[in-house]
Amino acid sequence: MTAPPRRIRVLYTGGTIGMTEGPQGLAPMADFGARLQDWCATLDARSGLPAFEVRTLAPVIDSASLCPEHWPRLATALIEDWDAFDGFVVLHGTDTLAWSAAALAFLLRGADKPVILTGSQIPWQAARSDAPGHLDAALRLAADPRLAGVSLCFGRHLWPGVRAVKWSSQSLDAFAAPTGRPLADLGATLRVHAAPRPQPAAATPRRFSTAVAGTGAVAVLTVHPGLTAEAVRALLAPPGVRGLVLCSYGLGNIPEDPALHQALAEAMARGITVVNRSQCAHGGVAQGTYASSHALARLGVLSAGELTLEAACAKLQVLLAGAPADPVAVGRGWAQDWAGEWTMAPGAAGG
Ligand code: ASP
């Protein structure tokens, strides 16, 4: 008995993939979704592509303008269509593609169908565009039930949504996962890895949410030589700030400056959750290895381990949604594995 044909929802949100040259440079076409459906209607049935229907999430944007409030809209659009389709492809700008992949991975916890985010470095209609190949691969991958969960398809790989980063503004293989490994390789054949997902995440029951803390709730601070306590206080002064991702040196170190520690302690006393993420792309944080990070552990700063900046910010956005939670509950949620962010696929780099 042959399996019934799979149906894919394509959600177009904007980005270079659907852009055209305007008076001020590239900007997204509002009707790209309809055009795409028409172009693809002419494809030979032998192409073997699964059937798909395009939906446009208006207004379409250059993803550089994305705010956290965009993520609940994306999640809502996918949840509305969840039962009607077998898989999902999200067409999105590359600038914040990894951010949205991480956010959707946390909002669509335990997703039992594939959600594949993709975009392109070159617009669909331009010469040498990488867009048609990405859409082709993403559609086929979205039809593969082994790839349930949120992932990012680009260039030669499919990456876990919680581990992907945009590492090149020029390369056609613009994404990587410094602490992960591909879920699939996109070569002459699409090769899906045998056990693509870390097991605990795969076992997570479906638990969808559409709430984030919102714009201004999560601040990011890059530690640098000469960082002052005044700068920390100024960043964290707005009353809406509820979380801070502190991008530290190496294994999680910051200067041994009591004034800096004091500024962080004051913020935490006001209920701000501070997580410590390394500026190093690989290796992660081990608080307490050096005296210069010991004070952070003593203050109750949470370790971001090997989380990407994108995943750390997105998880805080989801964790801090709603009423202010007590720090113990936030710490507990932070430590839970929601989407494979803490669990490493066997054999993964750094695992
Ligand atoms: N600025 C564009 C965007 O993120 C870049 C791209 O899509 O490649 O929407």
Short mmCIF file of N, CA and C in Angstrom, two decimals, residues 237-337:
data_model
loop_
_atom_site.label_atom_id
_atom_site.label_comp_id
_atom_site.label_asym_id
_atom_site.label_seq_id
_atom_site.Cartn_x
_atom_site.Cartn_y
_atom_site.Cartn_z
N ALA A 237 18.60 49.66 33.22
CA ALA A 237 17.73 50.61 33.94
C ALA A 237 16.27 50.58 33.50
N PRO A 238 15.96 50.41 32.18
CA PRO A 238 14.53 50.48 31.79
C PRO A 238 13.71 49.44 32.56
N PRO A 239 12.54 49.85 33.05
CA PRO A 239 11.75 48.95 33.89
C PRO A 239 11.30 47.67 33.18
N GLY A 240 11.25 47.72 31.83
CA GLY A 240 10.79 46.53 31.09
C GLY A 240 11.82 45.42 30.99
N VAL A 241 13.07 45.68 31.37
CA VAL A 241 14.11 44.65 31.21
C VAL A 241 13.89 43.55 32.25
N ARG A 242 13.81 42.30 31.77
CA ARG A 242 13.57 41.19 32.70
C ARG A 242 14.64 40.12 32.62
N GLY A 243 15.47 40.21 31.59
CA GLY A 243 16.52 39.20 31.44
C GLY A 243 17.73 39.81 30.77
N LEU A 244 18.90 39.25 31.06
CA LEU A 244 20.15 39.71 30.44
C LEU A 244 20.94 38.50 29.98
N VAL A 245 21.38 38.55 28.72
CA VAL A 245 22.35 37.56 28.25
C VAL A 245 23.69 38.26 28.26
N LEU A 246 24.54 37.79 29.17
CA LEU A 246 25.87 38.38 29.36
C LEU A 246 26.85 37.57 28.51
N CYS A 247 27.41 38.21 27.49
CA CYS A 247 28.33 37.50 26.60
C CYS A 247 29.74 37.68 27.14
N SER A 248 30.21 36.63 27.81
CA SER A 248 31.45 36.70 28.58
C SER A 248 32.63 36.17 27.76
N TYR A 249 33.79 36.21 28.35
CA TYR A 249 34.98 35.66 27.70
C TYR A 249 35.08 34.15 27.97
N GLY A 250 35.67 33.45 27.03
CA GLY A 250 36.09 32.06 27.23
C GLY A 250 35.08 31.19 27.93
N LEU A 251 35.48 30.60 29.05
CA LEU A 251 34.62 29.65 29.76
C LEU A 251 33.55 30.34 30.62
N GLY A 252 33.40 31.66 30.45
CA GLY A 252 32.36 32.37 31.20
C GLY A 252 32.92 33.45 32.11
N ASN A 253 34.08 33.98 31.73
CA ASN A 253 34.78 34.92 32.62
C ASN A 253 34.42 36.37 32.32
N ILE A 254 34.38 37.18 33.40
CA ILE A 254 34.24 38.63 33.25
C ILE A 254 35.34 39.26 34.12
N PRO A 255 35.62 40.56 33.95
CA PRO A 255 36.68 41.17 34.76
C PRO A 255 36.40 41.02 36.26
N GLU A 256 37.47 40.84 37.03
CA GLU A 256 37.31 40.73 38.50
C GLU A 256 37.18 42.13 39.08
N ASP A 257 36.06 42.76 38.79
CA ASP A 257 35.81 44.14 39.19
C ASP A 257 34.59 44.13 40.11
N PRO A 258 34.76 44.40 41.42
CA PRO A 258 33.64 44.33 42.35
C PRO A 258 32.48 45.24 41.94
N ALA A 259 32.79 46.37 41.29
CA ALA A 259 31.71 47.27 40.87
C ALA A 259 30.81 46.61 39.82
N LEU A 260 31.42 45.85 38.93
CA LEU A 260 30.63 45.13 37.92
C LEU A 260 29.74 44.09 38.58
N HIS A 261 30.34 43.32 39.51
CA HIS A 261 29.56 42.30 40.23
C HIS A 261 28.40 42.96 40.97
N GLN A 262 28.67 44.11 41.57
CA GLN A 262 27.65 44.83 42.32
C GLN A 262 26.50 45.25 41.39
N ALA A 263 26.84 45.75 40.21
CA ALA A 263 25.80 46.19 39.26
C ALA A 263 24.92 45.01 38.85
N LEU A 264 25.55 43.84 38.66
CA LEU A 264 24.77 42.65 38.29
C LEU A 264 23.91 42.19 39.46
N ALA A 265 24.48 42.25 40.67
CA ALA A 265 23.73 41.83 41.86
C ALA A 265 22.50 42.72 42.05
N GLU A 266 22.66 44.02 41.82
CA GLU A 266 21.51 44.94 41.96
C GLU A 266 20.42 44.58 40.96
N ALA A 267 20.84 44.27 39.73
CA ALA A 267 19.85 43.92 38.69
C ALA A 267 19.11 42.64 39.09
N MET A 268 19.86 41.67 39.60
CA MET A 268 19.23 40.41 39.97
C MET A 268 18.28 40.61 41.16
N ALA A 269 18.64 41.52 42.06
CA ALA A 269 17.77 41.82 43.20
C ALA A 269 16.46 42.45 42.72
N ARG A 270 16.50 43.10 41.53
CA ARG A 270 15.27 43.68 40.95
C ARG A 270 14.49 42.65 40.16
N GLY A 271 14.96 41.40 40.17
CA GLY A 271 14.21 40.32 39.49
C GLY A 271 14.69 40.03 38.08
N ILE A 272 15.80 40.65 37.67
CA ILE A 272 16.32 40.38 36.32
C ILE A 272 17.09 39.05 36.32
N THR A 273 16.75 38.18 35.39
CA THR A 273 17.45 36.90 35.24
C THR A 273 18.69 37.14 34.39
N VAL A 274 19.84 36.73 34.89
CA VAL A 274 21.08 36.91 34.13
C VAL A 274 21.60 35.54 33.71
N VAL A 275 21.87 35.38 32.41
CA VAL A 275 22.51 34.14 31.94
C VAL A 275 23.86 34.48 31.34
N ASN A 276 24.77 33.58 31.55
CA ASN A 276 26.16 33.78 31.15
C ASN A 276 26.46 32.94 29.92
N ARG A 277 26.72 33.62 28.81
CA ARG A 277 27.01 32.92 27.55
C ARG A 277 28.38 33.34 27.04
N SER A 278 29.14 32.37 26.58
CA SER A 278 30.49 32.69 26.12
C SER A 278 30.47 33.37 24.76
N GLN A 279 31.42 34.28 24.58
CA GLN A 279 31.61 34.88 23.26
C GLN A 279 32.21 33.88 22.28
N CYS A 280 32.79 32.81 22.80
CA CYS A 280 33.36 31.78 21.92
C CYS A 280 32.21 30.98 21.29
N ALA A 281 32.33 30.73 20.01
CA ALA A 281 31.26 30.00 19.30
C ALA A 281 31.21 28.55 19.75
N HIS A 282 32.32 28.04 20.22
CA HIS A 282 32.40 26.62 20.55
C HIS A 282 33.00 26.43 21.94
N GLY A 283 32.52 25.44 22.65
CA GLY A 283 33.13 25.09 23.94
C GLY A 283 32.25 25.44 25.13
N GLY A 284 31.57 26.56 25.08
CA GLY A 284 30.59 26.91 26.11
C GLY A 284 31.17 27.42 27.41
N VAL A 285 30.26 27.58 28.39
CA VAL A 285 30.58 28.18 29.68
C VAL A 285 30.75 27.10 30.75
N ALA A 286 31.73 27.26 31.61
CA ALA A 286 31.86 26.39 32.79
C ALA A 286 32.15 27.33 33.97
N GLN A 287 31.09 27.88 34.55
CA GLN A 287 31.26 28.87 35.63
C GLN A 287 31.96 28.25 36.82
N GLY A 288 32.91 28.99 37.36
CA GLY A 288 33.64 28.51 38.53
C GLY A 288 34.98 27.89 38.19
N THR A 289 35.24 27.67 36.90
CA THR A 289 36.55 27.12 36.52
C THR A 289 37.62 28.14 36.90
N TYR A 290 37.35 29.40 36.60
CA TYR A 290 38.27 30.49 36.97
C TYR A 290 37.63 31.33 38.07
N ALA A 291 38.49 31.93 38.88
CA ALA A 291 37.97 32.82 39.92
C ALA A 291 37.12 33.93 39.31
N SER A 292 37.47 34.33 38.06
CA SER A 292 36.76 35.45 37.44
C SER A 292 35.33 35.09 37.02
N SER A 293 34.97 33.83 37.09
CA SER A 293 33.55 33.51 36.86
C SER A 293 32.89 32.95 38.10
N HIS A 294 33.70 32.69 39.12
CA HIS A 294 33.17 32.11 40.35
C HIS A 294 32.13 33.03 40.98
N ALA A 295 32.44 34.33 40.96
CA ALA A 295 31.52 35.31 41.57
C ALA A 295 30.15 35.27 40.89
N LEU A 296 30.14 35.01 39.58
CA LEU A 296 28.86 34.97 38.86
C LEU A 296 28.03 33.78 39.35
N ALA A 297 28.69 32.64 39.51
CA ALA A 297 27.98 31.45 40.00
C ALA A 297 27.42 31.73 41.39
N ARG A 298 28.23 32.40 42.23
CA ARG A 298 27.79 32.71 43.60
C ARG A 298 26.57 33.63 43.60
N LEU A 299 26.53 34.56 42.62
CA LEU A 299 25.40 35.49 42.54
C LEU A 299 24.11 34.79 42.08
N GLY A 300 24.26 33.61 41.47
CA GLY A 300 23.08 32.92 40.95
C GLY A 300 22.86 33.15 39.46
N VAL A 301 23.92 33.62 38.78
CA VAL A 301 23.84 33.77 37.33
C VAL A 301 23.73 32.37 36.71
N LEU A 302 22.82 32.22 35.74
CA LEU A 302 22.61 30.91 35.12
C LEU A 302 23.63 30.71 34.00
N SER A 303 24.12 29.50 33.86
CA SER A 303 25.05 29.21 32.78
C SER A 303 24.27 28.90 31.50
N ALA A 304 24.73 29.49 30.39
CA ALA A 304 24.11 29.18 29.10
C ALA A 304 24.80 28.00 28.44
N GLY A 305 25.78 27.40 29.14
CA GLY A 305 26.45 26.23 28.56
C GLY A 305 26.92 26.52 27.15
N GLU A 306 26.48 25.72 26.21
CA GLU A 306 26.89 25.89 24.81
C GLU A 306 25.80 26.54 23.95
N LEU A 307 24.79 27.10 24.60
CA LEU A 307 23.71 27.70 23.81
C LEU A 307 24.26 28.81 22.91
N THR A 308 23.68 28.91 21.73
CA THR A 308 24.01 30.05 20.88
C THR A 308 23.38 31.31 21.50
N LEU A 309 23.85 32.47 21.06
CA LEU A 309 23.22 33.72 21.53
C LEU A 309 21.74 33.72 21.15
N GLU A 310 21.46 33.26 19.94
CA GLU A 310 20.08 33.22 19.44
C GLU A 310 19.21 32.36 20.35
N ALA A 311 19.71 31.18 20.70
CA ALA A 311 18.92 30.25 21.52
C ALA A 311 18.79 30.78 22.94
N ALA A 312 19.85 31.38 23.48
CA ALA A 312 19.78 31.90 24.85
C ALA A 312 18.74 33.02 24.93
N CYS A 313 18.76 33.95 23.98
CA CYS A 313 17.79 35.06 23.99
C CYS A 313 16.38 34.53 23.78
N ALA A 314 16.22 33.61 22.83
CA ALA A 314 14.87 33.10 22.53
C ALA A 314 14.32 32.33 23.72
N LYS A 315 15.18 31.55 24.38
CA LYS A 315 14.66 30.77 25.52
C LYS A 315 14.26 31.71 26.66
N LEU A 316 15.04 32.75 26.88
CA LEU A 316 14.66 33.73 27.92
C LEU A 316 13.35 34.41 27.53
N GLN A 317 13.20 34.74 26.26
CA GLN A 317 11.95 35.39 25.80
C GLN A 317 10.74 34.53 26.13
N VAL A 318 10.87 33.22 25.92
CA VAL A 318 9.73 32.33 26.16
C VAL A 318 9.55 32.09 27.66
N LEU A 319 10.68 31.90 28.34
CA LEU A 319 10.65 31.61 29.79
C LEU A 319 10.08 32.78 30.59
N LEU A 320 10.37 34.01 30.15
CA LEU A 320 9.96 35.19 30.91
C LEU A 320 8.63 35.77 30.44
N ALA A 321 7.94 35.05 29.53
CA ALA A 321 6.62 35.51 29.08
C ALA A 321 5.66 35.46 30.26
N GLY A 322 4.71 36.37 30.26
CA GLY A 322 3.68 36.35 31.30
C GLY A 322 4.15 37.03 32.57
N ALA A 323 3.48 36.70 33.66
CA ALA A 323 3.74 37.36 34.95
C ALA A 323 5.15 37.06 35.43
N PRO A 324 5.76 38.01 36.16
CA PRO A 324 7.10 37.73 36.68
C PRO A 324 7.10 36.44 37.49
N ALA A 325 8.00 35.55 37.12
CA ALA A 325 8.08 34.26 37.84
C ALA A 325 9.15 34.37 38.91
N ASP A 326 9.10 33.49 39.90
CA ASP A 326 10.15 33.56 40.92
C ASP A 326 11.43 32.95 40.36
N PRO A 327 12.58 33.44 40.82
CA PRO A 327 13.86 33.04 40.21
C PRO A 327 14.08 31.53 40.25
N VAL A 328 13.54 30.86 41.27
CA VAL A 328 13.75 29.41 41.34
C VAL A 328 13.03 28.73 40.17
N ALA A 329 11.79 29.19 39.90
CA ALA A 329 11.03 28.60 38.78
C ALA A 329 11.72 28.91 37.45
N VAL A 330 12.24 30.12 37.31
CA VAL A 330 12.94 30.48 36.07
C VAL A 330 14.17 29.59 35.90
N GLY A 331 14.91 29.41 36.99
CA GLY A 331 16.11 28.57 36.94
C GLY A 331 15.76 27.13 36.56
N ARG A 332 14.63 26.66 37.08
CA ARG A 332 14.22 25.29 36.78
C ARG A 332 13.86 25.16 35.30
N GLY A 333 13.11 26.13 34.79
CA GLY A 333 12.73 26.11 33.36
C GLY A 333 13.96 26.22 32.47
N TRP A 334 14.90 27.05 32.88
CA TRP A 334 16.12 27.25 32.10
C TRP A 334 16.88 25.94 31.95
N ALA A 335 16.91 25.15 33.03
CA ALA A 335 17.70 23.91 33.04
C ALA A 335 17.02 22.77 32.29
N GLN A 336 15.70 22.91 32.03
CA GLN A 336 15.01 21.83 31.32
C GLN A 336 15.38 21.83 29.84
N ASP A 337 15.42 20.64 29.27
CA ASP A 337 15.68 20.52 27.83
C ASP A 337 14.35 20.62 27.09
#
